[in-house]
Coordinates of C-alpha atoms in Angstrom, one line a residue:
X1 CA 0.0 0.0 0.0
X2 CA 3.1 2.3 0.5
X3 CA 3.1 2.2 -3.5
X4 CA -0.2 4.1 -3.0
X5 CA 1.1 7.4 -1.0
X6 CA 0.6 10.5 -3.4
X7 CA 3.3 12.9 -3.3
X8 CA 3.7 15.2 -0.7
X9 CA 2.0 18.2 -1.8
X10 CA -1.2 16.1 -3.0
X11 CA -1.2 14.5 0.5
X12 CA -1.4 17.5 1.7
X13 CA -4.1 18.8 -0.4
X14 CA -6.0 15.9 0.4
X15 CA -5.5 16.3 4.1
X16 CA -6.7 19.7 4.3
X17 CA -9.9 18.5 2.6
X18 CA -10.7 15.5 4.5
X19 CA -10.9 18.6 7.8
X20 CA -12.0 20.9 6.0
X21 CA -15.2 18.8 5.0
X22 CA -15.4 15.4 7.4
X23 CA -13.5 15.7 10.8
X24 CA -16.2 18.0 11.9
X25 CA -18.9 15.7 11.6
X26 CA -16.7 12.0 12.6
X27 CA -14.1 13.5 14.7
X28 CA -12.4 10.6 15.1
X29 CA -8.9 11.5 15.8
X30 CA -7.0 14.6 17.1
X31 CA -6.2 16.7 14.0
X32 CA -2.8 17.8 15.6
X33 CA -1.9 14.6 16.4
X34 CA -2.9 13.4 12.9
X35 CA -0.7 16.2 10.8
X36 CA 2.4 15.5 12.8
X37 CA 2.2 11.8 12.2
X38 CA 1.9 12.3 8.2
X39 CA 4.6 14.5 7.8
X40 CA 6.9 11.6 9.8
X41 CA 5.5 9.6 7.5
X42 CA 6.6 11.6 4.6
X43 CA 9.8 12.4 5.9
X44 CA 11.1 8.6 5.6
X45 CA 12.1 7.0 2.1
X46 CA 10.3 4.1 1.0
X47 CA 12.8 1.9 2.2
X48 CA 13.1 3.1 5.6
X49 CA 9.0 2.9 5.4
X50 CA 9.1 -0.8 4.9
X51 CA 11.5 -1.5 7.2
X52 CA 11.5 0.7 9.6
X53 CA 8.7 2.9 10.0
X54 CA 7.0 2.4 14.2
X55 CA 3.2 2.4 13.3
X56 CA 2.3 0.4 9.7
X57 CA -1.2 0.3 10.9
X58 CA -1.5 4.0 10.4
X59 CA -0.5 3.9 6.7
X60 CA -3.8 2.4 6.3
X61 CA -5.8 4.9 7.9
X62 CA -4.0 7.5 6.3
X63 CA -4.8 5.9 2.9
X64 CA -8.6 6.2 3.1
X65 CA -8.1 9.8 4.9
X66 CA -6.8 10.6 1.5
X67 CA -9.6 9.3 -0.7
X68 CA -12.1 10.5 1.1
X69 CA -10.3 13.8 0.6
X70 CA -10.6 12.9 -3.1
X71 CA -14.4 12.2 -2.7
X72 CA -15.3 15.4 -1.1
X73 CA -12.2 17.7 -3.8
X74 CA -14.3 20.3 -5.1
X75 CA -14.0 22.1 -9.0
X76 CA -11.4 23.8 -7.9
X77 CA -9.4 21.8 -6.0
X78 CA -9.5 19.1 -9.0
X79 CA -7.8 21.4 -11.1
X80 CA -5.2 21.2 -8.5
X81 CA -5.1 17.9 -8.4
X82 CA -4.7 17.7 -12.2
X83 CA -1.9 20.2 -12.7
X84 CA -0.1 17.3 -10.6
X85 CA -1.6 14.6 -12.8
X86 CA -4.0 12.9 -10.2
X87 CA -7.3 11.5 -11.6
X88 CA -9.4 12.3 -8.1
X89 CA -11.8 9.3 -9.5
X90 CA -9.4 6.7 -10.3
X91 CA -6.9 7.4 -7.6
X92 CA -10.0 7.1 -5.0
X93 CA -11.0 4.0 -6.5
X94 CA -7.8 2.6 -6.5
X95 CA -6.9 3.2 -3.1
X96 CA -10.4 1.5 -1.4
X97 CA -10.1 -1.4 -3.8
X98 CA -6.4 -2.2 -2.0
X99 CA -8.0 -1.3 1.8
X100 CA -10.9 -3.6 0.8
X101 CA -8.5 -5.8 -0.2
X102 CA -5.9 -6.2 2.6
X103 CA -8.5 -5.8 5.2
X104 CA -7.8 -8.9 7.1
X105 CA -4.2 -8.1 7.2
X106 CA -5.2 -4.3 8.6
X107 CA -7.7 -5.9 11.4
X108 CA -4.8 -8.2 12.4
X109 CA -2.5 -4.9 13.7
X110 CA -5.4 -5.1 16.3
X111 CA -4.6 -1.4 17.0
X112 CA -6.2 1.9 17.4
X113 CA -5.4 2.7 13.8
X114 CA -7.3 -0.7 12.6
X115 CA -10.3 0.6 14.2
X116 CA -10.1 4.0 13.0
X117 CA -10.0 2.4 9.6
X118 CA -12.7 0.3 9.8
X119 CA -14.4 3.3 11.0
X120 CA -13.4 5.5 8.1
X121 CA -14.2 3.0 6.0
X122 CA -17.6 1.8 6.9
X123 CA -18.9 5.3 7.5
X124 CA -18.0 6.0 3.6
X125 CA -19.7 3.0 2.6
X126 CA -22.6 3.7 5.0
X127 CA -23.1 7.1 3.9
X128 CA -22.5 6.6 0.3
X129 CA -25.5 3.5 -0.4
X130 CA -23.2 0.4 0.5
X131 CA -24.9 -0.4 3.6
X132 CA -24.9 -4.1 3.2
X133 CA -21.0 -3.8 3.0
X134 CA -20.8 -1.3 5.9
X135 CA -22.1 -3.5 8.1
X136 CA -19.7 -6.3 8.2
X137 CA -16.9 -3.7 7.9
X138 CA -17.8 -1.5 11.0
X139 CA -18.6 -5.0 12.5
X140 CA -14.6 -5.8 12.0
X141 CA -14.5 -2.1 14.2
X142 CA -16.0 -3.1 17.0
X143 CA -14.3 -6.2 17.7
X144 CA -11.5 -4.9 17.7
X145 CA -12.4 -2.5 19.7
X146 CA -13.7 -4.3 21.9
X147 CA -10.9 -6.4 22.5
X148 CA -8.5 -3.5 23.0
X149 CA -11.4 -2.6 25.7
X150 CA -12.4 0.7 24.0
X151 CA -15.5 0.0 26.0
X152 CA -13.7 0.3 29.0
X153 CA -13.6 3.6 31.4
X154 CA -8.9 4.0 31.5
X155 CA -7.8 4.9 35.5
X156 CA -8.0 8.8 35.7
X157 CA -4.6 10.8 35.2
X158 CA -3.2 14.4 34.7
X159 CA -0.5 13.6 32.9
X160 CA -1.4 15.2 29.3
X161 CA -0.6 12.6 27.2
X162 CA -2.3 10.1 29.1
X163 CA -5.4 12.0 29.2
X164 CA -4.9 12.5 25.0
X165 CA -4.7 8.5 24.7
X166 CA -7.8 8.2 27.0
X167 CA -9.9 10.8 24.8
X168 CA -8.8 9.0 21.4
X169 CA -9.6 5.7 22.7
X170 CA -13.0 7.5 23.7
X171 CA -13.6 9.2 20.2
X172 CA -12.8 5.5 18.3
X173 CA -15.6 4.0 20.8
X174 CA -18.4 6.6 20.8
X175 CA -17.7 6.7 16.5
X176 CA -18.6 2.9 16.8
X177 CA -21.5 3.2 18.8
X178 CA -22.5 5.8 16.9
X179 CA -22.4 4.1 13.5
X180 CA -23.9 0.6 15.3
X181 CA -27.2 3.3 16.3
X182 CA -27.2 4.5 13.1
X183 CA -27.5 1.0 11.3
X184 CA -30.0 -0.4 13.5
X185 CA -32.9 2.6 13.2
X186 CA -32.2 2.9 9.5
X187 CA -31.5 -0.6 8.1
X188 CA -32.6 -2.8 11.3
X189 CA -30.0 -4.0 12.2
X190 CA -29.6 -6.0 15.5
X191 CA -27.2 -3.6 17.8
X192 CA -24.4 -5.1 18.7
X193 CA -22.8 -3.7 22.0
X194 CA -24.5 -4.7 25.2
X195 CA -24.7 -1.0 27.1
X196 CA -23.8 -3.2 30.6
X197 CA -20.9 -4.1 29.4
X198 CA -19.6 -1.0 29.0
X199 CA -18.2 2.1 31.6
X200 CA -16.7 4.1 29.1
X201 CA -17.1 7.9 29.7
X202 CA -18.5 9.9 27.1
X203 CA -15.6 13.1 25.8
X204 CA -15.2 15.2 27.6
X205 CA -16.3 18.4 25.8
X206 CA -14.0 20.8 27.3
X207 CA -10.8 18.5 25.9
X208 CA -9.2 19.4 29.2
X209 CA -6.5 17.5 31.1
X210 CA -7.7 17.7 34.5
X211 CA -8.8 13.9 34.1
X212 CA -12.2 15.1 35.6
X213 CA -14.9 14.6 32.2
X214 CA -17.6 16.7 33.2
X215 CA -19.6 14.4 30.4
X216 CA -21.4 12.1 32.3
X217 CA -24.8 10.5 31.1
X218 CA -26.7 12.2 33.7
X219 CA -25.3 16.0 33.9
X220 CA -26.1 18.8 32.0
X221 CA -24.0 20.4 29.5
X222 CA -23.0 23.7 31.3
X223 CA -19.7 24.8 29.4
X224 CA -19.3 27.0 26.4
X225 CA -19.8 25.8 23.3
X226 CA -16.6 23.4 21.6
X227 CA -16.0 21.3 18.5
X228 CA -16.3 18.2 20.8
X229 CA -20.0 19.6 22.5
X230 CA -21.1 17.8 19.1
X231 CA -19.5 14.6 19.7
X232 CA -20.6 14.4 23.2
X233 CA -24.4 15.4 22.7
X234 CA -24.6 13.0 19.6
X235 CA -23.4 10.5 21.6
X236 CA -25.8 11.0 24.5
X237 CA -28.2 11.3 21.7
X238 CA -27.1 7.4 20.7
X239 CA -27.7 5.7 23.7
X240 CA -31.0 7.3 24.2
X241 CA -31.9 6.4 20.0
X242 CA -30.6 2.9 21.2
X243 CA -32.6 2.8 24.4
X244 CA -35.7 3.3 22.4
X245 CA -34.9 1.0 19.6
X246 CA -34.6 -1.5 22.1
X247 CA -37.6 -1.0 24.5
X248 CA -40.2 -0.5 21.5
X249 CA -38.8 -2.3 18.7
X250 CA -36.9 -4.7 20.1
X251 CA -33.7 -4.3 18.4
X252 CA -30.9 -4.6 20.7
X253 CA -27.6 -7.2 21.5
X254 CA -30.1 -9.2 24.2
X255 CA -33.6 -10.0 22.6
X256 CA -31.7 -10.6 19.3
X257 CA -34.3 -8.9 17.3
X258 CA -37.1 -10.2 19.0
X259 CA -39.8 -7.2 19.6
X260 CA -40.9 -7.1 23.2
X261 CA -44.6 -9.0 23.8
X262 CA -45.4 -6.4 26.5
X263 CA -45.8 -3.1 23.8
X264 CA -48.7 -5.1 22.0
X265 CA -50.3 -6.7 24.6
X266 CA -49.6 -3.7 27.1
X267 CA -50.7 -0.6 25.4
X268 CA -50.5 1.7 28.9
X269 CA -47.3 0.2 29.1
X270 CA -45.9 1.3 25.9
X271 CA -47.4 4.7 26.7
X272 CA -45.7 4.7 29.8
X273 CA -42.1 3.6 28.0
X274 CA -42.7 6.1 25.4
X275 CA -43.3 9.0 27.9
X276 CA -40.4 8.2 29.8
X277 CA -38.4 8.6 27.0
X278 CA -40.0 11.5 25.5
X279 CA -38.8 13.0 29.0
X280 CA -35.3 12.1 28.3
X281 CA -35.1 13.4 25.0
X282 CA -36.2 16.9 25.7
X283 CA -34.0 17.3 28.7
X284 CA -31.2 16.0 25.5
X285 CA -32.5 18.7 23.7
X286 CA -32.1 21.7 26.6
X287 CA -28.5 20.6 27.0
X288 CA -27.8 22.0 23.5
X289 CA -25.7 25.1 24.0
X290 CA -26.8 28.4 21.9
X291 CA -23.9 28.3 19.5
X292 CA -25.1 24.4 18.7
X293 CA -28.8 26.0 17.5
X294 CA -29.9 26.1 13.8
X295 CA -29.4 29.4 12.4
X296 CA -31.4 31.8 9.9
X297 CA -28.5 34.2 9.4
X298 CA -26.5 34.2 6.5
X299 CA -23.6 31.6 7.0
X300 CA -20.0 32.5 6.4
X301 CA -19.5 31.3 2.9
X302 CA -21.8 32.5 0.3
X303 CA -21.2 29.5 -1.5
X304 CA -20.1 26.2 -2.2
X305 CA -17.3 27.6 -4.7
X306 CA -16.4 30.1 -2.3
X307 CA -15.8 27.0 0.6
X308 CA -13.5 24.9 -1.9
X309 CA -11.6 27.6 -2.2
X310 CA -10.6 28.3 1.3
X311 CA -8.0 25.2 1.7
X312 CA -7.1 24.7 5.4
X313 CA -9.8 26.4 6.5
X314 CA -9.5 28.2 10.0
X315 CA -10.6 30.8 12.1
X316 CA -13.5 32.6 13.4
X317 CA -15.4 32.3 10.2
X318 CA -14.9 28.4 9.7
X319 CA -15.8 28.0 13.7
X320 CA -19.2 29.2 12.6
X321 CA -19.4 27.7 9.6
X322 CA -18.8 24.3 11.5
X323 CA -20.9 24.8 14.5
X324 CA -23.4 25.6 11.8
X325 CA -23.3 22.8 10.3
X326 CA -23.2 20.4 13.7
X327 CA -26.3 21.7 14.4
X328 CA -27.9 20.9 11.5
X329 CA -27.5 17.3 12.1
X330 CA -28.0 17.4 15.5
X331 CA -31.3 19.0 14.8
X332 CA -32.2 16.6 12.2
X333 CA -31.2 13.9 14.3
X334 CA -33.2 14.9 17.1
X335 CA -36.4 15.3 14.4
X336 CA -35.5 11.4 13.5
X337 CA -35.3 10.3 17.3
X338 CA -39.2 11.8 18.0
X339 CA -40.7 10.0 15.2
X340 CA -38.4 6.6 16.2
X341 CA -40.1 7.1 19.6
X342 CA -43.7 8.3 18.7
X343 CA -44.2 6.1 15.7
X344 CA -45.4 2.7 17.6
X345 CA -48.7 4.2 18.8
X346 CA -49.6 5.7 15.5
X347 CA -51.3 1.9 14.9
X348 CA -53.9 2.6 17.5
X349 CA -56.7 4.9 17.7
X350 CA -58.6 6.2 20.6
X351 CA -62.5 4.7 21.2
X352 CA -64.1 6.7 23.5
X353 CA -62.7 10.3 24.6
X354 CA -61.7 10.4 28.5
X355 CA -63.3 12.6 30.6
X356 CA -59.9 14.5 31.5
X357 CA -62.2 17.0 34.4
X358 CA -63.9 13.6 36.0
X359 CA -60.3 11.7 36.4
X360 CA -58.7 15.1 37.2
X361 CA -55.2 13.7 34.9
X362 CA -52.1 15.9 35.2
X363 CA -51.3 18.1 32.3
X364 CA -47.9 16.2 31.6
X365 CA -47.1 15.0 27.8
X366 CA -48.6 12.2 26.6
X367 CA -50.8 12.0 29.9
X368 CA -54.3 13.4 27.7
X369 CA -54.4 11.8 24.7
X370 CA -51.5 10.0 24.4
X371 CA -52.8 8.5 20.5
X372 CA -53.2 12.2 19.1
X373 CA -50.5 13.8 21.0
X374 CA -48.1 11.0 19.2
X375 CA -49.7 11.9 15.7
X376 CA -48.5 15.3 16.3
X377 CA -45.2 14.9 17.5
X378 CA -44.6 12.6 14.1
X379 CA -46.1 15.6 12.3
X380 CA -44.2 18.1 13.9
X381 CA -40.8 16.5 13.8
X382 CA -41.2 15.6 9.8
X383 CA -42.4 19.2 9.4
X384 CA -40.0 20.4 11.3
X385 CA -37.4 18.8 9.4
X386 CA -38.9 20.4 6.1
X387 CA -38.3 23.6 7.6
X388 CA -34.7 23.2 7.5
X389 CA -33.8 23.0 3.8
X390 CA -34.7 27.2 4.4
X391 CA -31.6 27.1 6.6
X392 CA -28.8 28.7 4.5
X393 CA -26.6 26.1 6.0
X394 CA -28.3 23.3 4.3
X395 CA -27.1 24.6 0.5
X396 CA -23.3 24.2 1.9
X397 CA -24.3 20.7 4.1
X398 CA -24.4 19.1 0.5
X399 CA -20.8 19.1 0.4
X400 CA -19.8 17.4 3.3
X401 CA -19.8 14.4 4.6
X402 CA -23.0 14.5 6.3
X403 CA -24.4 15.4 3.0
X404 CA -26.1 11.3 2.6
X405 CA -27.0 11.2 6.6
X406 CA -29.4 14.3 5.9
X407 CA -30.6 12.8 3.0
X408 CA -31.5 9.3 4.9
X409 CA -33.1 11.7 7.5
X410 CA -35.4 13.6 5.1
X411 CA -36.0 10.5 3.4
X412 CA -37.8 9.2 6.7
X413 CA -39.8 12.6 7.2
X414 CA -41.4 11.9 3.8
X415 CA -42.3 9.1 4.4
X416 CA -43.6 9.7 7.9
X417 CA -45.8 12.8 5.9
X418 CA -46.7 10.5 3.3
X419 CA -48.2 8.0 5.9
X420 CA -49.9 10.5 7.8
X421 CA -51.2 12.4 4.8
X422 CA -52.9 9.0 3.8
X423 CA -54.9 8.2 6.2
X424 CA -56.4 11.8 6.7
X425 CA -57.0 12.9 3.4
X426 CA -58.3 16.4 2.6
X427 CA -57.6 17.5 5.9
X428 CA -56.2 20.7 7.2
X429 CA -53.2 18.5 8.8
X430 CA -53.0 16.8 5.0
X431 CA -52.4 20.4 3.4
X432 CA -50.2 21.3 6.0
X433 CA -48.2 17.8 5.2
X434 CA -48.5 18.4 1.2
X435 CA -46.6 21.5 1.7
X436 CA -43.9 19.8 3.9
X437 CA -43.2 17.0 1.4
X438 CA -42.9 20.0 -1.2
X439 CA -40.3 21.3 0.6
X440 CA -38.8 18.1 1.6
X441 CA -38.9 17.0 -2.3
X442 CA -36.9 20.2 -3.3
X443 CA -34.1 19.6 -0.6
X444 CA -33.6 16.1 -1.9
X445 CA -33.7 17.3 -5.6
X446 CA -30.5 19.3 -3.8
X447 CA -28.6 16.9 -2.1
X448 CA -29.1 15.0 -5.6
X449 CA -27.9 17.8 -7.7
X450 CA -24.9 18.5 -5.8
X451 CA -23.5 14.9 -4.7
X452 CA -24.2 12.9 -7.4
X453 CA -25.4 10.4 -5.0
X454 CA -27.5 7.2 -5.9
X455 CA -28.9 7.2 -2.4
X456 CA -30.6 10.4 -2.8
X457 CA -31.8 10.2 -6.1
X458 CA -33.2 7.1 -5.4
X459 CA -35.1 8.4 -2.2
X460 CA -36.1 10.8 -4.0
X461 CA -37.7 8.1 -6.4
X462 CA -39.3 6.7 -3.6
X463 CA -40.9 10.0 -1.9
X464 CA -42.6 10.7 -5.9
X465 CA -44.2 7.5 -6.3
X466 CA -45.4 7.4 -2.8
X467 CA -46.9 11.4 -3.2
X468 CA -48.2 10.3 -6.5
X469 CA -50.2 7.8 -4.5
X470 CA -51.3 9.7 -2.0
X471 CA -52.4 12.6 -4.3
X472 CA -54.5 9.5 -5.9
X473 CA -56.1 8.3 -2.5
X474 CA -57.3 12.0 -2.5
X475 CA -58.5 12.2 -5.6
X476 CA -60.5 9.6 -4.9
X477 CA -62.0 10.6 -2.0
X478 CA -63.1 13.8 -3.8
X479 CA -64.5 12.0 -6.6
X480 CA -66.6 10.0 -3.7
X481 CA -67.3 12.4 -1.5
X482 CA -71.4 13.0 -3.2
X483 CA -72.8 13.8 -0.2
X484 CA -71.3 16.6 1.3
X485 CA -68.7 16.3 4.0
X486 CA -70.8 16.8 7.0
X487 CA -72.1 12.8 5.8
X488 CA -68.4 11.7 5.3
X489 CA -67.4 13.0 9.0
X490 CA -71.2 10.8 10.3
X491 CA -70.2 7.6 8.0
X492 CA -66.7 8.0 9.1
X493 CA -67.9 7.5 12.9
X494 CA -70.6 5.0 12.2
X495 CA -67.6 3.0 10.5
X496 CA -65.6 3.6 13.7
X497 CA -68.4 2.2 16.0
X498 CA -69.2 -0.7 13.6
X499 CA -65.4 -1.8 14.0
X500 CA -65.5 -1.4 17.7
X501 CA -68.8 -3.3 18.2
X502 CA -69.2 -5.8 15.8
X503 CA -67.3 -9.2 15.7
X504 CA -65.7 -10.4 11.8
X505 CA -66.2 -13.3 10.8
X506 CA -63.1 -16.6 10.9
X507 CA -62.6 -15.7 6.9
X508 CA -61.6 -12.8 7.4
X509 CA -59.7 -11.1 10.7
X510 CA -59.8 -11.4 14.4
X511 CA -61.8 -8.6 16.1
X512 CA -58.8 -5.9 17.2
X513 CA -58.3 -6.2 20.6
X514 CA -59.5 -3.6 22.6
X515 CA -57.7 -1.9 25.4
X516 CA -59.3 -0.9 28.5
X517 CA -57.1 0.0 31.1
X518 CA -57.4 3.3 33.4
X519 CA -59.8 5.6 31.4
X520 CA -58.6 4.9 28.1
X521 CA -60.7 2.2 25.2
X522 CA -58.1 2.1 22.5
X523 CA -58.6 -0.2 19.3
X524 CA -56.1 -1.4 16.7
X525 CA -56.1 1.3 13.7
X526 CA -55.5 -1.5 11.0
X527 CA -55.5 1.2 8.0
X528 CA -52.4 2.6 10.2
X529 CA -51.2 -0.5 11.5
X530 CA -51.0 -1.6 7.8
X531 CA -49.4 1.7 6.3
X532 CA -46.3 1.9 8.9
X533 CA -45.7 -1.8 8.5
X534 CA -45.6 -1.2 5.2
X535 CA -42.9 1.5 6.2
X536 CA -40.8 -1.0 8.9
X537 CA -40.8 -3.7 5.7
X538 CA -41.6 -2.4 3.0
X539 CA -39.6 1.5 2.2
X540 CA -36.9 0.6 3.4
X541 CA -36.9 -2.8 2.0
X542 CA -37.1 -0.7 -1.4
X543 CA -34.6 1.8 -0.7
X544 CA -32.0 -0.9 -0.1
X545 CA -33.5 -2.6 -3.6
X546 CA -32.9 0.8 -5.4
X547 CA -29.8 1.4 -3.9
X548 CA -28.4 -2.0 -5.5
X549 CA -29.8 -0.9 -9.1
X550 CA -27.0 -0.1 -11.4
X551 CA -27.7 3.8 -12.1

């Protein structure tokens, strides 16, 4: 692979990219540390590299550094490249064919460096529509992680370069978890870490030595606003996704993707799960310093040409363009967490309306009308995540890394719109959804114009047809609706009692159980119980199908 190095002042090129448009978003390493260990790399001759050179397994990690570099090389910075006689595409190409290749050999190191390039790695083929092979690479990650007991909280010290080694250990572990989330709420995969196994400390934000990280699951974030405040809240943020993953879905390292009995058979159960968590997510979200908040302003760079140009970016404009940009995903990741968490109970609908004054219920969330107040949330958060593409960060997020994780996340709000739109059509609350999946449609067209990706322009596919279809369901009920709506709203109820009351017969299906427990009579929605199992095995069953199309 040494045969592979570009020359110096490509490497450097390259390097300059890969911060300028990924650390901020994996953070994976020390950039300091990083840039001093490549020039030692560059100052030995080849021979001296194969014979005598202290850390080989960094060499590899180096390597797809650079072609991610080469991904991410802008218009301007290909001419660059060119004028040295680089083809960016081939080069790239070249370089993960011989990782993909020797990837045994890398894993064997069993160093930090193997897991930061199984890291590297998987994350490109994660967010760049290889899933399928991301998954088995990331996989290769974690054991070795494991087994150089990443997992594992180091003894305390205040010697500085103790403290650095604890914190890259830490940033290697949390990238993992992160990625092992990630794959289980979009593709369904089982999780594979076991959160009792683990002590680890989250980073410490601060990137102090005292030895003392402030970053413990329970405390609020109370210091100013850092590069690492990102890492540490999307962390937090992981192990809450993956708490709720595994309490309503079922997909966690213990139940081996077994769905827990008690949410279907339990319905005050799940509500009481699902406001537990709700609790813990907005407390996540007040721990979100000021600088970390999505804003309206103009951004630093007016455009994407502008950014390529500035190589090696630094300084106070870059810090905001960066912060900017961490808190674009943060917020869409948050979005993404409240419909993972609200979704389950959208398959149920509510019978008979409690008498809230008679049973004198507290006002807290989910406490009235749990059914409803879940339908909104989903609403909300998809909406919410429509607004966002008016963010004048979003035009520049295209060219980054995170550019396919926002695309994976608007994908889901379509959908979530789509589903939601169907099963109330005409509404106000369908308008109001229409005119998110507009906007949701026109960041997509975006992230497709710019990236070049297959992975948005095929979930972009996939939010059409399914808009075409709902636009037909409406169309329909127009053409239907003869009798004036105030008879739809009557026949719609008179349906509603007929399923509540009367039995079916064997041929057909089982009468929906019915849930009576405190004040609440819930029934099975089977319309919505039938359009987000369609979404849980069916969307994203397609989007993996498109994915694999050749383009």
């Amino acid at each position: 692979m040494i045969k592979l190095l570009p020359s110096r002042e490509v490497a450097s090129l390259l390097i300059d990219t890969y911060f300028d448009r990924v650390h901020w978003f994996i953070l994976i390493f020390h950039q300091d540390d990083f840039r001093q260990e490549w020039q030692q790399l560059y100052a030995l001759s080849t021979k001296d590299l194969l014979e005598k050179y202290h850390n080989p397994g960094f060499i590899s990690t180096f390597l797809v550094v650079i072609a991610i570099g080469l991904h991410y090389a802008g218009s301007y910075r290909h001419g660059i490249l060119q004028a040295h006689d680089v083809d960016p595409v081939a080069l790239k190409e070249t370089i993960f064919s011989a990782i993909r290749a020797r990837l045994l050999d890398i894993v064997s190191f069993g160093s930090l460096e193997s897991v930061q390039t199984c890291v590297l790695l998987g994350t490109y083929y994660l967010y760049h529509g290889n899933p399928d092979l991301a998954w088995p690479v990331c996989g290769c990650g974690l054991r070795v992680a494991q087994a150089l007991n990443l997992h594992r909280k180091m003894p305390t010290s205040n010697i500085y370069a103790q403290y650095r080694e604890s914190e890259t250990r830490k940033r290697c572990w949390w990238a993992i978890y992160e990625i092992e989330t990630f794959c289980s709420m979009s593709y369904g995969y089982p999780h594979g870490i076991n959160d009792a196994d683990c002590d680890v400390e989250l980073l410490d934000p601060l990137a102090t030595s005292s030895g003392q990280s402030p970053a413990t699951f329970d405390e609020i974030h109370q210091c100013p606003a850092s590069l690492l405040s990102y890492k540490y809240l999307m962390s937090k943020l992981s192990v809450l996704v993956k708490d709720i993953l595994t309490d309503l879905y079922g997909i966690s390292h213990q139940s081996n993707g077994q769905k827990d009995k008690s949410g279907s058979h339990n319905l005050q159960s799940l509500i009481c799960k699902i406001s537990k968590l709700d609790d813990r997510l907005r407390q996540w979200k007040k721990d979100i310093p000021s600088a970390l908040h999505p804003s309206t302003d103009i951004t630093s760079y007016s455009s994407a040409e502008e950014m390529d140009h500035d190589i090696g970016a630094s300084g106070p404009k870059f810090e905001k363009h960066i912060y900017q940009l961490q808190a674009l995903s943060l917020e869409l990741t948050y979005e993404n967490a409240r419909i993972l968490l609200h979704r389950p109970l959208l398959s149920y609908k509510l019978i008979n309306q409690p008498d809230t004054q008679a049973t004198g219920l507290s006002s807290t969330p989910l406490s009235l009308n749990p059914l409803q107040l879940s339908s909104a949330a989903c609403r909300d958060a998809a909406l919410h995540t429509s607004n966002l593409g008016d963010s004048p960060i979003f035009n520049l997020a295209a060219d980054t890394y995170a550019a396919a994780f926002i695309g994976i996340h608007t994908f889901t709000a379509g959908v979530m719109l789509c589903i939601l739109t169907s099963i109330e059509p005409l509404s106000p609350h369908a308008h109001e959804s229409k005119m998110g999946l507009s906007r949701l449609m026109r960041m997509q067209t975006h992230l497709k114009s710019r990236t070049q990706s297959t992975l948005a322009a095929q979930g972009l596919e996939i939010i059409e047809r399914l808009t075409r279809l709902v636009m037909e369901k409406e169309l329909k009920e127009i053409l239907n609706d003869k009798s004036g709506s105030d008879c739809r709203t009557q026949r719609v109820q008179d349906q509603s009692h007929e399923d509540a009351t009367q039995p079916q017969s064997s041929a057909t299906n089982d009468l929906p159980e019915v849930q009576k427990e405190g004040i609440f009579d819930f029934i099975e929605d089977p319309a919505m119980s039938q359009a987000l199992f369609d979404f849980d095995q069916g969307e994203t069953l397609l989007f993996i199908f498109f994915l694999a199309q050749p383009n």
